[in-house]
Tab-separated table of C-alpha atoms and ligand atoms in Angstrom:
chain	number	residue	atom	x	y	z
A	27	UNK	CA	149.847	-26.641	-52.458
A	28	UNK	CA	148.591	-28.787	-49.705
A	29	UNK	CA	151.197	-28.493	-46.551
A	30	UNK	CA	151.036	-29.312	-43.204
A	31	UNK	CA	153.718	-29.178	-40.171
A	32	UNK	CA	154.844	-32.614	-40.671
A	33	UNK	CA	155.739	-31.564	-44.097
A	34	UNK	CA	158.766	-29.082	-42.837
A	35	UNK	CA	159.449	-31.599	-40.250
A	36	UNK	CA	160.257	-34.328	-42.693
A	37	UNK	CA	161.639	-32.220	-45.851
A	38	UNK	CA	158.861	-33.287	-48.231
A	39	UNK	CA	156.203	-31.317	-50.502
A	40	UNK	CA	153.113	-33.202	-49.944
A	41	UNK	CA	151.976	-34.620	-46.095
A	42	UNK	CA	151.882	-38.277	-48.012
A	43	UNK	CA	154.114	-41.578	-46.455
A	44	UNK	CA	154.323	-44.523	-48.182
A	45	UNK	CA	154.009	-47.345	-45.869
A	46	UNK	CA	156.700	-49.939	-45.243
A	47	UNK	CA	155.660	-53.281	-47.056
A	48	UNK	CA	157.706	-55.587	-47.056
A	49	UNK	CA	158.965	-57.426	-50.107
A	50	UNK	CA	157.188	-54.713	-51.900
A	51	UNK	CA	158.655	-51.430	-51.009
A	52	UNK	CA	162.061	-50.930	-51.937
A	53	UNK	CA	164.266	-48.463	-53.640
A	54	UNK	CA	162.345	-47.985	-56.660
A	55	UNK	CA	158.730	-47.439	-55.128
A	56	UNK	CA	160.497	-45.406	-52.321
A	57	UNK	CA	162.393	-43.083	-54.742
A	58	UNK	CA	159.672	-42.668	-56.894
A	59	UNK	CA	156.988	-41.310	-53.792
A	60	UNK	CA	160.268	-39.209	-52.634
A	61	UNK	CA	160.882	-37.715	-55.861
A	62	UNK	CA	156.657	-37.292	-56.363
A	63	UNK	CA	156.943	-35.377	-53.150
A	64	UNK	CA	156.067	-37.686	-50.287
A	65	UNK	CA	157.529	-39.689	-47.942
A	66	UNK	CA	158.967	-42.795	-49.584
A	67	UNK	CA	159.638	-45.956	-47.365
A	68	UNK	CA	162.452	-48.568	-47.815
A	69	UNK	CA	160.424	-51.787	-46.140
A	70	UNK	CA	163.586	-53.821	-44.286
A	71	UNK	CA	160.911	-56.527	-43.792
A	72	UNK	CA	162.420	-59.978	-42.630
A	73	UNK	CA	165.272	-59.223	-45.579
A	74	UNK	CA	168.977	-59.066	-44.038
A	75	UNK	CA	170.946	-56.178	-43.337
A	76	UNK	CA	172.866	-56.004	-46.820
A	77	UNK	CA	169.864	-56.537	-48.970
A	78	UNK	CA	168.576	-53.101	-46.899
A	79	UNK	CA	171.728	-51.520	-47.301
A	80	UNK	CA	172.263	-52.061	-50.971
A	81	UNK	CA	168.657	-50.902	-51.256
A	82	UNK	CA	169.746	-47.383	-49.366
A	83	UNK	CA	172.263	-47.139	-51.669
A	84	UNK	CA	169.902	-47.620	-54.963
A	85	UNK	CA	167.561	-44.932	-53.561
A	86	UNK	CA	170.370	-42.503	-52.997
A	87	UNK	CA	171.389	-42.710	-56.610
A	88	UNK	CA	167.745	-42.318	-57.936
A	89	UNK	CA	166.726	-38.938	-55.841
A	90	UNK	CA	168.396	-36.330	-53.922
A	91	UNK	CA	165.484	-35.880	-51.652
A	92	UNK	CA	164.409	-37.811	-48.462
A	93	UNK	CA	163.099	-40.843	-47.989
A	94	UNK	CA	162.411	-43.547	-45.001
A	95	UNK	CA	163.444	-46.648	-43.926
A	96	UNK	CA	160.485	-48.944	-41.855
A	97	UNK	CA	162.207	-51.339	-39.460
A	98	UNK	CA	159.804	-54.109	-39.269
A	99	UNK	CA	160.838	-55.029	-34.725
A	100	UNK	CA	159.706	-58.982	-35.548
A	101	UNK	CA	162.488	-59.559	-37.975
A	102	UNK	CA	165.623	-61.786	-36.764
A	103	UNK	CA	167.899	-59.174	-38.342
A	104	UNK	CA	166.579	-56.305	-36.608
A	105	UNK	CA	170.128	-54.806	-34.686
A	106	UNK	CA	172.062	-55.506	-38.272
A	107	UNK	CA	169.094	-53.462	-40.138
A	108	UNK	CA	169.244	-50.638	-37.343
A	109	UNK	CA	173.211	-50.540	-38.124
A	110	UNK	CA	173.053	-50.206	-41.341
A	111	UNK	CA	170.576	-47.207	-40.929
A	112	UNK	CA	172.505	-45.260	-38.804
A	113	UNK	CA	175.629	-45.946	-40.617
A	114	UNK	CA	173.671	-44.188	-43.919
A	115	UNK	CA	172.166	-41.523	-42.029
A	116	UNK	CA	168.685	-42.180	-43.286
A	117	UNK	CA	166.668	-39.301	-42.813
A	118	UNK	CA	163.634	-41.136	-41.435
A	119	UNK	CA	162.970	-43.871	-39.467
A	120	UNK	CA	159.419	-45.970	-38.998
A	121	UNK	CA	159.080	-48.936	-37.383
A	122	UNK	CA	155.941	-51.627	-37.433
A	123	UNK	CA	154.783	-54.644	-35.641
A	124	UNK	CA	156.230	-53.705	-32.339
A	125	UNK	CA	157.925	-51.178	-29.198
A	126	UNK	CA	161.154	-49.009	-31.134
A	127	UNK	CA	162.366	-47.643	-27.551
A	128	UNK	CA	165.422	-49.961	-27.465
A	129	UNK	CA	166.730	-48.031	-30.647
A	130	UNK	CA	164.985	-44.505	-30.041
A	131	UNK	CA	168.765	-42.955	-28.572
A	132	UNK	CA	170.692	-44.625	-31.595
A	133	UNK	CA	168.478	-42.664	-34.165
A	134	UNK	CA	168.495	-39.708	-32.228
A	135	UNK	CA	172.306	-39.559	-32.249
A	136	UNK	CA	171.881	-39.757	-35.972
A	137	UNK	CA	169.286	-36.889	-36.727
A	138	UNK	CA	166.668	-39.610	-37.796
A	139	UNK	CA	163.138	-38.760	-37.362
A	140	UNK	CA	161.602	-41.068	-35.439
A	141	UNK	CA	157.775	-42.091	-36.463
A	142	UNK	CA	156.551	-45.860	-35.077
A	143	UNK	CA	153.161	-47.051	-36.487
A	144	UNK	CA	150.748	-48.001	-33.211
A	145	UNK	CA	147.845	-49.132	-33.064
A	146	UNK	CA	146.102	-47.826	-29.474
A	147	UNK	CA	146.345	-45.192	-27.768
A	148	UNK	CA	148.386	-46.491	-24.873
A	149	UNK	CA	151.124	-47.779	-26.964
A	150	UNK	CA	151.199	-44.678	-28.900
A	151	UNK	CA	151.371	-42.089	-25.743
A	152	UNK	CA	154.394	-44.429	-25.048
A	153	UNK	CA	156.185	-43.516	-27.904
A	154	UNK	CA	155.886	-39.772	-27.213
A	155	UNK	CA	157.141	-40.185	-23.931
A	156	UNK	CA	160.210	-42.040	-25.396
A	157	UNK	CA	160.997	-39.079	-27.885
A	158	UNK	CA	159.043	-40.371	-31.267
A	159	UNK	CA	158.793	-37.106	-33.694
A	160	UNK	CA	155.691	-38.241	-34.799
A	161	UNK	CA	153.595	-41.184	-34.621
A	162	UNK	CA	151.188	-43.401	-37.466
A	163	UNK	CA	148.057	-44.202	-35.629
A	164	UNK	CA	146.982	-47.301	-38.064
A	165	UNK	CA	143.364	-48.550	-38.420
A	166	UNK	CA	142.577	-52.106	-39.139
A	167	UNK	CA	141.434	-51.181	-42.469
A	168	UNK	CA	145.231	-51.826	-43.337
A	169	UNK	CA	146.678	-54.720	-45.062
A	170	UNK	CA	149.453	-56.686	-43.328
A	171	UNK	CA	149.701	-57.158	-39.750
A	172	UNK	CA	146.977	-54.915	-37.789
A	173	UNK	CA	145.558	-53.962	-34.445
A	174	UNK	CA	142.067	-54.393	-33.544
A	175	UNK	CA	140.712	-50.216	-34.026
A	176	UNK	CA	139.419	-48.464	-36.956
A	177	UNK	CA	140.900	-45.447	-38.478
A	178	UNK	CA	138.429	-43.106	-37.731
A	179	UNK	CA	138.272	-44.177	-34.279
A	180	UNK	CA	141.622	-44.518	-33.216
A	181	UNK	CA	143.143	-41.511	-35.346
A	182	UNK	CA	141.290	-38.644	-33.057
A	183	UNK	CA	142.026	-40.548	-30.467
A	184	UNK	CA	145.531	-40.223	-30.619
A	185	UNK	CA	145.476	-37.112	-31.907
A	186	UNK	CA	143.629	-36.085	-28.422
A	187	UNK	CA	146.063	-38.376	-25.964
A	188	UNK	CA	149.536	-36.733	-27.639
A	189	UNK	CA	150.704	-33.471	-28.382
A	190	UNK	CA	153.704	-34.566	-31.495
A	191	UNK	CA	152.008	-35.088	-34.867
A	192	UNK	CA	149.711	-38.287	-35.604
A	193	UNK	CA	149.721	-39.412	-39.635
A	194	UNK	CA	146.941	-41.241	-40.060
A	195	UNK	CA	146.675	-44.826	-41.967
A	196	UNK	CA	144.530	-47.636	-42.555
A	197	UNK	CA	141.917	-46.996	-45.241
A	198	UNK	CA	143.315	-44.369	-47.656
A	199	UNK	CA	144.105	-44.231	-51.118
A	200	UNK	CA	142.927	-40.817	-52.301
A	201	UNK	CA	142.091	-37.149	-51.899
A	202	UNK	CA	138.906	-37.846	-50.153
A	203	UNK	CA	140.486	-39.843	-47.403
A	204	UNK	CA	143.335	-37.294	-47.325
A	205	UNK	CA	140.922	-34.495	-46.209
A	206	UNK	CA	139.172	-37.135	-43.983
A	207	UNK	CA	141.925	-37.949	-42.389
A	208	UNK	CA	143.382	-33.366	-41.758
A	209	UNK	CA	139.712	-33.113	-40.158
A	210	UNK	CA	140.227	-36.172	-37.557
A	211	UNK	CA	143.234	-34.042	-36.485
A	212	UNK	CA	146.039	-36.083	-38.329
A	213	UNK	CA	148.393	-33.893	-40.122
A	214	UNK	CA	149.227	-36.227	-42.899
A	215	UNK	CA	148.877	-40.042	-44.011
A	216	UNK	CA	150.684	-43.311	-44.560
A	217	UNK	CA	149.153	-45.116	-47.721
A	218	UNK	CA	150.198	-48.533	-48.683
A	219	UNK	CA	147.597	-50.436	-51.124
A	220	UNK	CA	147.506	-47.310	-53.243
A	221	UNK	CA	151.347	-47.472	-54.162
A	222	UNK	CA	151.095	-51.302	-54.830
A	223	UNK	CA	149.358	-50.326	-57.555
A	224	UNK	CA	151.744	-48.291	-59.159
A	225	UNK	CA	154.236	-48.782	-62.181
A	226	UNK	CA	157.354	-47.702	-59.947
A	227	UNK	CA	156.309	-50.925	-57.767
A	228	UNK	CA	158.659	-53.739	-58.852
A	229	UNK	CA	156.519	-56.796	-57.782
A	230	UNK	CA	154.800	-58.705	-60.418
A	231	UNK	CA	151.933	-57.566	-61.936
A	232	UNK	CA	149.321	-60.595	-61.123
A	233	UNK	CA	149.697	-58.910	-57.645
A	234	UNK	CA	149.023	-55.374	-58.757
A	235	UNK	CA	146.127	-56.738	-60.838
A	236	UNK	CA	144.652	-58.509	-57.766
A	237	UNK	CA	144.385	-55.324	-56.040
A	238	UNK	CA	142.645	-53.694	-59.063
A	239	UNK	CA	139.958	-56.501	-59.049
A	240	UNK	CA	139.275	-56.278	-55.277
A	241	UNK	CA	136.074	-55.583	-54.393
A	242	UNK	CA	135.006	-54.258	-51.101
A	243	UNK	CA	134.289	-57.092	-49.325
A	244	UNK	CA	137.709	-59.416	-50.589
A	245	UNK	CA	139.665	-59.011	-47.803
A	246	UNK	CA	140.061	-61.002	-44.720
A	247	UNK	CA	142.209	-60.920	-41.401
A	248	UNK	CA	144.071	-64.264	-40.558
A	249	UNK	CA	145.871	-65.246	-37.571
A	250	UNK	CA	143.750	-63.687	-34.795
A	251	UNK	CA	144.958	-66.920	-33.011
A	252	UNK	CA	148.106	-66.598	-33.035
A	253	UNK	CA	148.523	-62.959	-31.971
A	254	UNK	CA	149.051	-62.019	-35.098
A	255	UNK	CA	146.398	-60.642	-37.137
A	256	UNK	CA	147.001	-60.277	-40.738
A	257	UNK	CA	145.034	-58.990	-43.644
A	258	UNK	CA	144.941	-60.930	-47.337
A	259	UNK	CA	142.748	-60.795	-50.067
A	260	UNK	CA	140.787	-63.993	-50.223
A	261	UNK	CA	142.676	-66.741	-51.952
A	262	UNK	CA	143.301	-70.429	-51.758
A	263	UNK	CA	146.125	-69.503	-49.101
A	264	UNK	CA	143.587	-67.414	-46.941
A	265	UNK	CA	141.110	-70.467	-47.153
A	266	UNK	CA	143.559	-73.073	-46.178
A	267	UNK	CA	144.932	-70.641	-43.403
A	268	UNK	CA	141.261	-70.288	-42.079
A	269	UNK	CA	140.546	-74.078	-42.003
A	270	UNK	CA	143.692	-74.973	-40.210
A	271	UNK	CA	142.887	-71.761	-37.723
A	272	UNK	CA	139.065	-73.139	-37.054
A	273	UNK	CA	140.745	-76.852	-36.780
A	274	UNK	CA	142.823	-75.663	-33.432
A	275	UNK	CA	146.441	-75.403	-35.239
A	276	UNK	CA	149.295	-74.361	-33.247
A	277	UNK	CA	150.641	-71.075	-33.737
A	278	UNK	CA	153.579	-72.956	-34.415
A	279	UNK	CA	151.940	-75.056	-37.542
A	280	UNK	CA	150.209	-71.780	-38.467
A	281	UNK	CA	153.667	-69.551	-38.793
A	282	UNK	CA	155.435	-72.682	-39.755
A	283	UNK	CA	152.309	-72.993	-42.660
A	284	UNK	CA	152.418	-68.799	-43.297
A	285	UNK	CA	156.477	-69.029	-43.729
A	286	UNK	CA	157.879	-67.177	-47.426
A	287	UNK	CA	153.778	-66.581	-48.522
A	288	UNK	CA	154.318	-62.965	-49.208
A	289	UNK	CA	157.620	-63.321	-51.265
A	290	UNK	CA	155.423	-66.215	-52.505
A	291	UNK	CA	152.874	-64.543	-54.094
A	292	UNK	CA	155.151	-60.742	-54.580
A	293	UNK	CA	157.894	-61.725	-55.974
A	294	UNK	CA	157.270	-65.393	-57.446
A	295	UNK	CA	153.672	-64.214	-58.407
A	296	UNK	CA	152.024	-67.152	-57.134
A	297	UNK	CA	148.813	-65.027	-55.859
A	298	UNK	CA	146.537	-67.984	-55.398
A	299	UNK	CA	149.145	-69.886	-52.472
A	300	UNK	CA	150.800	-66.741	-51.792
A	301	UNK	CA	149.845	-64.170	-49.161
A	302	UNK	CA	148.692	-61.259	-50.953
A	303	UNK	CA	148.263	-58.606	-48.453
A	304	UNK	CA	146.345	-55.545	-49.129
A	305	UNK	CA	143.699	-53.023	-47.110
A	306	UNK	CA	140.273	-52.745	-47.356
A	307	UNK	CA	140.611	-49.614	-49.976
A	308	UNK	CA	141.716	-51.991	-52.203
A	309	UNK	CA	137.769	-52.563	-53.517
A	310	UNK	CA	138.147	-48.548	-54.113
A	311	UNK	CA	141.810	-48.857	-56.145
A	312	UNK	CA	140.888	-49.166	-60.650
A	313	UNK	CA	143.931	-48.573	-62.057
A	314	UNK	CA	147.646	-49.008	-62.112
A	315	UNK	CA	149.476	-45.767	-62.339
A	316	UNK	CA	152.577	-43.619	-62.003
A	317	UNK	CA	153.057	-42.349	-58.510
A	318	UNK	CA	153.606	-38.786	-59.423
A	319	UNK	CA	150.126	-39.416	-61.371
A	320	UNK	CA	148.308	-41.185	-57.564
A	321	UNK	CA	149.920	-38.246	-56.017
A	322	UNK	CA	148.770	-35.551	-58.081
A	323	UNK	CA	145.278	-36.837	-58.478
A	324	UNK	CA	145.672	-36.863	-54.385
A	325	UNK	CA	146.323	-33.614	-54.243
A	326	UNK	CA	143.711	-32.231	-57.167
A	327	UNK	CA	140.922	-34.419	-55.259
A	328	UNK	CA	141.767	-33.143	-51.802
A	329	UNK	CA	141.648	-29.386	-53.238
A	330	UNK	CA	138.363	-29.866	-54.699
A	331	UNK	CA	137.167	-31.481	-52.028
A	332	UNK	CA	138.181	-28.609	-49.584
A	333	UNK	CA	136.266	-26.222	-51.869
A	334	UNK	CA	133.055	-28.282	-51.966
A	335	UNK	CA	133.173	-28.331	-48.170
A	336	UNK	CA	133.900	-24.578	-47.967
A	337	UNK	CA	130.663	-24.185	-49.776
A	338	UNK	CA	128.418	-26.571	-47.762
A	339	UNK	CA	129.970	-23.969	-44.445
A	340	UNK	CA	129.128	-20.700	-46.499
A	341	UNK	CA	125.324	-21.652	-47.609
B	28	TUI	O1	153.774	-53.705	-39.128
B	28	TUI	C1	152.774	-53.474	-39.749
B	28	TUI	N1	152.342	-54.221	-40.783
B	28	TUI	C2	152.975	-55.349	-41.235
B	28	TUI	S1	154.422	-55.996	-40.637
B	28	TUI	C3	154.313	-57.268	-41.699
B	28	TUI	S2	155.480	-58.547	-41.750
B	28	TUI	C4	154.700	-59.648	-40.707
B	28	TUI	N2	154.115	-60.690	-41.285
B	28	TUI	C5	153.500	-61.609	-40.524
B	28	TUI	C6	153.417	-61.482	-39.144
B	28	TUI	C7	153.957	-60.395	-38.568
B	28	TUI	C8	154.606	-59.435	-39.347
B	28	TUI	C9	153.215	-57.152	-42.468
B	28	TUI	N3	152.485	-56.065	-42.203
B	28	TUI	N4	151.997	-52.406	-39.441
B	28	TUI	C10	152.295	-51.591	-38.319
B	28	TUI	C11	151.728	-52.161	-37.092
B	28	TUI	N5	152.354	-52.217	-35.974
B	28	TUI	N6	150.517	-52.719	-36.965
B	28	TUI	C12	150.395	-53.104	-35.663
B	28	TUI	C13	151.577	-52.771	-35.049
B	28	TUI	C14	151.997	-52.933	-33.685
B	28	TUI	C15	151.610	-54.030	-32.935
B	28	TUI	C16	152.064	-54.151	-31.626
B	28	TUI	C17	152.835	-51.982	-33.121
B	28	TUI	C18	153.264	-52.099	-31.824
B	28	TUI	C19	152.880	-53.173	-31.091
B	28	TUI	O2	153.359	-53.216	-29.844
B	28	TUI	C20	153.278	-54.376	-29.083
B	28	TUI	C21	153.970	-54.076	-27.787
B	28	TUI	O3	153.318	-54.248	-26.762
B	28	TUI	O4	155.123	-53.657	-27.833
């Protein structure tokens, strides 16, 4: 047993999310990290409202138990996706990539749990005052779009500024990081890049497999320029973004230049001109497994790391 408040808050066994990705998280990774006993996440991404809908649907039919939808605020279908949520009743709500508040009193009136990722401190104290249940303070350790803080600086951080529950994410992909993340004052975390690698993922395996080879340093963050900072593993794509970046691009050539990448390289498996988006932790992920196997070696680690820390306290 490993339990935490968020844990009764959100109807689930083990204080795990799976992060939103989009074109990578949909029914069948999210029902499989429900039915494991975490959090799973239906990523609405840039799709349209009856691809998410259909994808409800599919999860509904796989497990009985609760699992999220993350509302991604950049998309152009972002009212129709919001509809569609509160027509299902989806149990929980995040949102990424910006400000929920427009929405916060149409998932209230549904039940919905309400839990935006942020990336400060000020943003995140804003969600609290607009009514968020709970709040993912993400470190730029993540993959995908990302602030410009660490998680193990901005996770106490936020756990200090706000008094609703902070998940912490950005960095994490086993029971090590788990307990890392409890003692910064988080009471649970969001993993992405750990569930990528999993057989319930439905992308194409080159993808998975890049992940596996990652090494520590095979990351990199593009589009600083344009406001919006990405992480990729290093591929032709990343190198070509880069050049065009250093050669003063517009951030219309650049999004223009960035356009379909990730369905690209998820779903078409082209991982060399695709964007393959992934955290840091990827140099720590070695194998592709079930998710009820990642979250039971999760919760075996975390235990024995608990009782190796017990023991350093007692000498
Ligand atoms: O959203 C994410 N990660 C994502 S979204 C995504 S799809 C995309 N692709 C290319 C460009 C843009 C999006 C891929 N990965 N993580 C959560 C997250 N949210 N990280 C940072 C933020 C964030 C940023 C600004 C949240 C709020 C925010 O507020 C701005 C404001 O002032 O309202």
């Amino acid at each position: 047993m490993l339990k935490t408040k968020i844990c009764e808050v959100l109807g689930i066994d083990y204080p795990i999310i799976q992060g939103g990705m989009a074109w990578v998280s949909d029914s069948s990774l999210a029902a499989a990290v429900s039915e494991a006993g975490g959090l799973g996440v239906i990523a609405a991404g840039n799709a349209p409202s009856d691809w998410v809908e259909n994808e409800i649907l599919k999860a509904q039919d796989i497990t009985n138990k609760p699992f999220g939808v993350n509302i991604m605020l950049l998309s152009p279908f972002v009212d129709d996706v919001v509809n569609v949520v509160l027509k299902h009743g989806v149990k929980v709500v995040t949102t990424g990539a910006g400000n929920p508040g427009k929405y916060m009193k149409d998932f209230k009136s549904i039940g919905a749990k309400v839990i935006p990722v942020m990336p400060s401190v000020a943003l995140a104290k804003r969600m609290e005052d607009i009514g968020a249940d709970a709040v993912i303070a993400e470190g730029m350790e993540s993959g995908g779009h990302i602030g410009e803080l660490t998680t193990m600086v901005i996770v106490p951080q936020i756990v200090d500024a706000l008094s609703i529950p902070v998940i912490a994410a950005g960095g994490i992909a086993d029971g090590r990081g788990l307990i890392a993340a409890l003692a910064l004052g988080a009471e649970g975390v969001q993993m992405g890049t750990r569930f990528v690698a999993s057989k319930e993922c439905s992308i194409v395996e080159a993808y998975k497999e890049a992940i596996v080879k990652a090494k520590d340093r095979d990351t990199v963050v593009t589009g600083r320029t344009t406001g919006h900072p990405v992480r990729i593993l290093k591929n032709k794509l990343a190198r070509e973004f880069m050049k065009l970046e250093a050669n003063g691009a517009t951030k219309e050539e650049l999004e223009k230049f960035g356009e379909g990448k990730l369905r690209l390289a998820a779903r078409e498996g082209d991982i060399q001109n695709g964007s393959v988006m992934a955290g840091q932790i990827a140099g720590l992920i070695k194998d592709i497994k079930p998710v009820k196997e990642i979250m039971e070696d999760i919760i075996k680690e975390a235990q024995a790391v608990i009782k190796k820390v017990n023991g350093v306290v007692e000498e």
